[in-house]
Coordinates of C-alpha atoms in Angstrom, one line a residue:
Chain A
D18 CA -0.1 0.2 -0.2
A19 CA 1.2 3.7 -0.9
M20 CA 2.5 5.3 2.1
V21 CA 3.0 8.8 0.9
I22 CA 0.1 9.7 -1.3
Q23 CA -0.2 12.7 -3.9
N24 CA -3.5 13.8 -5.2
P25 CA -4.1 14.5 -7.9
R26 CA -1.8 12.9 -10.5
Y27 CA -2.3 14.9 -12.9
Q28 CA -3.7 18.7 -12.6
V29 CA -4.3 21.0 -14.9
T30 CA -5.0 24.9 -14.0
Q31 CA -5.1 28.4 -15.9
F32 CA -2.7 30.6 -15.9
G33 CA -2.9 32.8 -12.6
K34 CA -5.7 30.7 -11.1
P35 CA -4.9 29.3 -7.7
V36 CA -4.4 25.7 -7.2
T37 CA -3.7 23.3 -4.3
L38 CA -1.8 20.1 -4.5
S39 CA -2.1 17.7 -1.8
C40 CA 0.1 14.9 0.2
S41 CA -1.1 12.6 2.7
Q42 CA 1.4 10.0 4.5
T43 CA 0.2 6.7 6.6
L44 CA 4.0 6.4 8.1
N45 CA 3.3 9.1 10.8
H46 CA 6.6 10.8 9.8
N47 CA 8.1 14.2 11.4
V48 CA 9.1 15.6 8.6
M49 CA 7.5 16.1 5.3
Y50 CA 9.0 18.0 2.2
W51 CA 7.9 19.8 -1.2
Y52 CA 9.9 19.3 -4.0
Q53 CA 9.5 20.9 -7.7
Q54 CA 11.1 18.9 -10.8
K55 CA 10.7 20.7 -14.2
S56 CA 11.3 18.7 -17.4
S57 CA 14.8 17.2 -17.5
Q58 CA 16.2 18.7 -14.1
A59 CA 16.5 17.2 -11.0
P60 CA 14.2 17.7 -8.1
K61 CA 14.5 20.9 -6.2
L62 CA 13.7 21.8 -2.5
L63 CA 10.9 24.0 -2.0
F64 CA 10.4 24.0 1.8
H65 CA 9.6 21.3 4.1
Y66 CA 8.2 20.9 7.5
Y67 CA 9.7 19.5 10.7
D68 CA 6.7 18.7 12.8
K69 CA 5.0 22.2 12.6
D70 CA 8.1 24.2 12.1
F71 CA 8.1 25.6 8.5
N72 CA 11.6 25.8 6.6
N73 CA 11.6 27.8 3.7
E74 CA 14.4 27.8 0.8
A75 CA 16.0 31.0 -0.1
D76 CA 15.1 30.9 -3.5
T77 CA 11.7 29.5 -3.2
P78 CA 9.1 32.1 -5.0
D79 CA 6.5 33.9 -2.6
N80 CA 4.0 32.6 -4.9
F81 CA 4.4 29.3 -3.3
Q82 CA 3.0 28.5 0.0
S83 CA 2.4 25.5 2.1
R84 CA 0.2 24.5 5.1
R85 CA 0.7 21.5 7.6
P86 CA -2.9 21.2 9.6
N87 CA -1.5 18.0 11.1
T88 CA 0.9 15.0 11.2
S89 CA -0.4 13.3 8.1
F90 CA -1.2 15.9 5.8
C91 CA 0.4 18.8 3.7
F92 CA -0.3 21.4 1.1
L93 CA 1.2 23.1 -1.5
D94 CA -0.7 26.3 -2.5
I95 CA 0.4 28.3 -5.6
R96 CA -1.4 31.4 -5.6
S97 CA -0.8 32.9 -9.1
P98 CA 0.8 30.1 -11.4
G99 CA 2.7 31.0 -14.3
L100 CA 3.8 29.1 -17.4
G101 CA 7.0 28.8 -15.8
D102 CA 5.5 26.7 -12.9
A103 CA 4.5 24.0 -15.1
A104 CA 6.4 20.8 -13.3
M105 CA 6.3 17.3 -11.3
Y106 CA 5.5 18.3 -7.6
L107 CA 7.0 15.7 -5.4
C108 CA 6.5 15.2 -1.9
A109 CA 8.3 13.3 0.6
T110 CA 8.5 12.1 4.0
R111 CA 10.7 11.3 6.6
V112 CA 11.1 10.1 10.3
G113 CA 14.0 12.4 11.3
G114 CA 17.4 11.6 12.1
T115 CA 19.6 9.4 10.0
Q116 CA 16.6 7.9 7.7
P117 CA 15.9 7.8 4.1
Q118 CA 13.2 10.1 2.5
H119 CA 10.1 8.6 1.1
F120 CA 8.8 9.9 -1.9
G121 CA 5.0 9.9 -3.4
D122 CA 4.5 9.3 -7.0
G123 CA 4.2 13.0 -7.4
T124 CA 1.5 15.3 -9.2
R125 CA 2.3 16.5 -12.8
L126 CA 1.1 20.3 -13.1
S127 CA 0.3 21.8 -16.3
I128 CA -0.7 25.7 -16.6
L129 CA -3.0 26.5 -19.7
Chain B
G3 CA 26.8 24.8 -1.4
I4 CA 27.8 21.3 -1.9
Q5 CA 28.2 20.4 -5.4
V6 CA 26.7 16.8 -6.6
E7 CA 28.2 15.6 -10.3
Q8 CA 26.6 12.1 -11.8
S9 CA 28.5 10.7 -14.5
P10 CA 28.0 9.3 -17.4
P11 CA 25.1 11.8 -18.0
D12 CA 23.7 9.3 -20.7
L13 CA 24.1 5.7 -20.9
I14 CA 22.8 3.3 -23.6
L15 CA 22.9 -0.3 -22.8
Q16 CA 21.8 -3.7 -24.8
E17 CA 19.8 -6.1 -22.5
G18 CA 21.8 -8.2 -20.4
A19 CA 24.9 -5.6 -20.2
N20 CA 26.5 -4.3 -16.7
S21 CA 27.0 -0.7 -15.9
T22 CA 28.6 1.7 -13.2
L23 CA 27.1 4.8 -12.4
R24 CA 29.0 7.2 -10.5
C25 CA 28.1 10.1 -8.0
N26 CA 30.7 12.7 -6.9
F27 CA 30.1 15.2 -4.0
S28 CA 32.1 18.2 -3.0
D29 CA 31.8 18.1 1.1
S30 CA 31.0 15.5 3.7
V31 CA 27.5 14.0 4.1
N32 CA 25.4 12.8 6.4
N33 CA 23.2 10.9 4.2
L34 CA 23.2 9.6 0.6
Q35 CA 20.2 7.8 -1.3
W36 CA 20.3 6.6 -4.7
F37 CA 16.8 6.8 -6.6
H38 CA 15.3 5.5 -9.9
Q39 CA 12.6 8.0 -11.8
N40 CA 10.7 5.9 -14.2
P41 CA 9.4 7.0 -17.4
W42 CA 6.4 8.0 -15.5
G43 CA 7.9 10.0 -13.1
Q44 CA 7.7 8.0 -10.3
L45 CA 10.7 8.3 -8.0
I46 CA 11.9 4.9 -6.4
N47 CA 14.1 4.8 -3.6
L48 CA 16.9 2.1 -4.3
F49 CA 19.7 2.5 -1.4
Y50 CA 19.8 4.6 1.6
I51 CA 23.9 4.3 1.7
P52 CA 25.9 6.9 3.8
S53 CA 28.7 4.5 3.6
G54 CA 29.6 0.9 3.1
T55 CA 28.0 -1.6 0.4
K56 CA 24.6 -2.7 0.0
Q57 CA 23.2 -5.0 -2.5
N58 CA 19.5 -5.7 -3.5
G59 CA 19.0 -8.4 -6.5
R60 CA 20.8 -7.3 -9.7
L61 CA 21.5 -4.1 -8.2
S62 CA 24.3 -3.0 -5.5
A63 CA 25.9 0.4 -4.0
T64 CA 28.9 1.4 -2.7
T65 CA 29.9 4.8 -1.0
V66 CA 33.4 5.5 0.2
A67 CA 32.4 8.6 2.3
T68 CA 36.0 9.6 3.2
E69 CA 36.8 10.0 -0.6
R70 CA 33.1 11.9 -1.6
Y71 CA 31.9 9.5 -4.0
S72 CA 29.1 6.9 -4.5
L73 CA 28.7 4.1 -7.1
L74 CA 25.9 2.1 -8.4
Y75 CA 26.2 -1.1 -10.2
I76 CA 23.6 -2.4 -12.6
S77 CA 24.2 -6.1 -13.5
S78 CA 22.2 -7.8 -16.2
S79 CA 20.3 -4.9 -17.4
Q80 CA 16.8 -5.2 -18.1
T81 CA 14.3 -2.8 -20.5
T82 CA 12.5 -2.1 -17.3
D83 CA 16.0 -0.6 -15.8
S84 CA 15.4 2.2 -18.5
G85 CA 15.1 5.8 -16.8
V86 CA 16.7 8.5 -14.8
Y87 CA 19.2 7.5 -11.9
F88 CA 19.5 10.3 -9.1
C89 CA 21.9 10.5 -6.4
A90 CA 21.0 12.7 -3.5
V91 CA 22.9 13.8 -0.4
E92 CA 22.0 15.4 2.8
P93 CA 24.8 17.9 4.2
F94 CA 25.7 17.6 7.6
G95 CA 23.2 20.0 9.9
T96 CA 20.2 20.0 7.5
D97 CA 17.2 17.8 7.0
K98 CA 17.4 18.4 3.4
L99 CA 18.4 16.3 -0.1
I100 CA 20.4 17.8 -2.9
F101 CA 20.1 16.1 -6.2
G102 CA 22.8 15.3 -8.7
T103 CA 22.5 16.1 -12.1
G104 CA 21.4 12.2 -12.8
T105 CA 22.6 9.7 -15.4
R106 CA 19.7 8.5 -18.2
L107 CA 20.0 5.1 -18.7
Q108 CA 18.1 3.4 -21.9
V109 CA 18.4 -0.4 -22.3
F110 CA 17.2 -1.7 -25.5
P111 CA 16.2 -5.7 -26.2

């Protein structure tokens, strides 16, 4: 059974129309991450939560926000998507300490 | 910041061949993972290997932390091995992975 679940697998939105991507986990892990992966590039960290503590990467655009209402769920909000935000968005979790990160299947976002 | 370079960038194999992928990193790390990203974009965790050697079926990996490199060995390659292989490292004092540049592998029958 999938342990890190991302919905939907494919999302299409219009230029400038807010969109929310969701991630849930059954692992009860402390740490949750959001990565952005553009075509033919490596995943790049946007931000992560250690429990409720939010850690934003210095170069993450202000257009990207995140919420973690409880241990199991984490959301990525894109307030005004531009064409350059079309990408695969990957969620990952980790129990903390010296343990591996576990990734969901990703949501592929298209902007019309 | 830490630099993570992978080689070769592209690799084309015939089914049954063996291959070695390399990951070099520029500073000491707390954690290293190898991933396979399949053609559908799913990122599959292959190894968590900050040091030493591990094997899983036809795949094995070795990390020599003191020399700042890791190797991924694929033996008797199959067409389902096609995709992009990433190594990712976690610098000390952080909770985050820095991904390498990737190796794109194509295996033909």
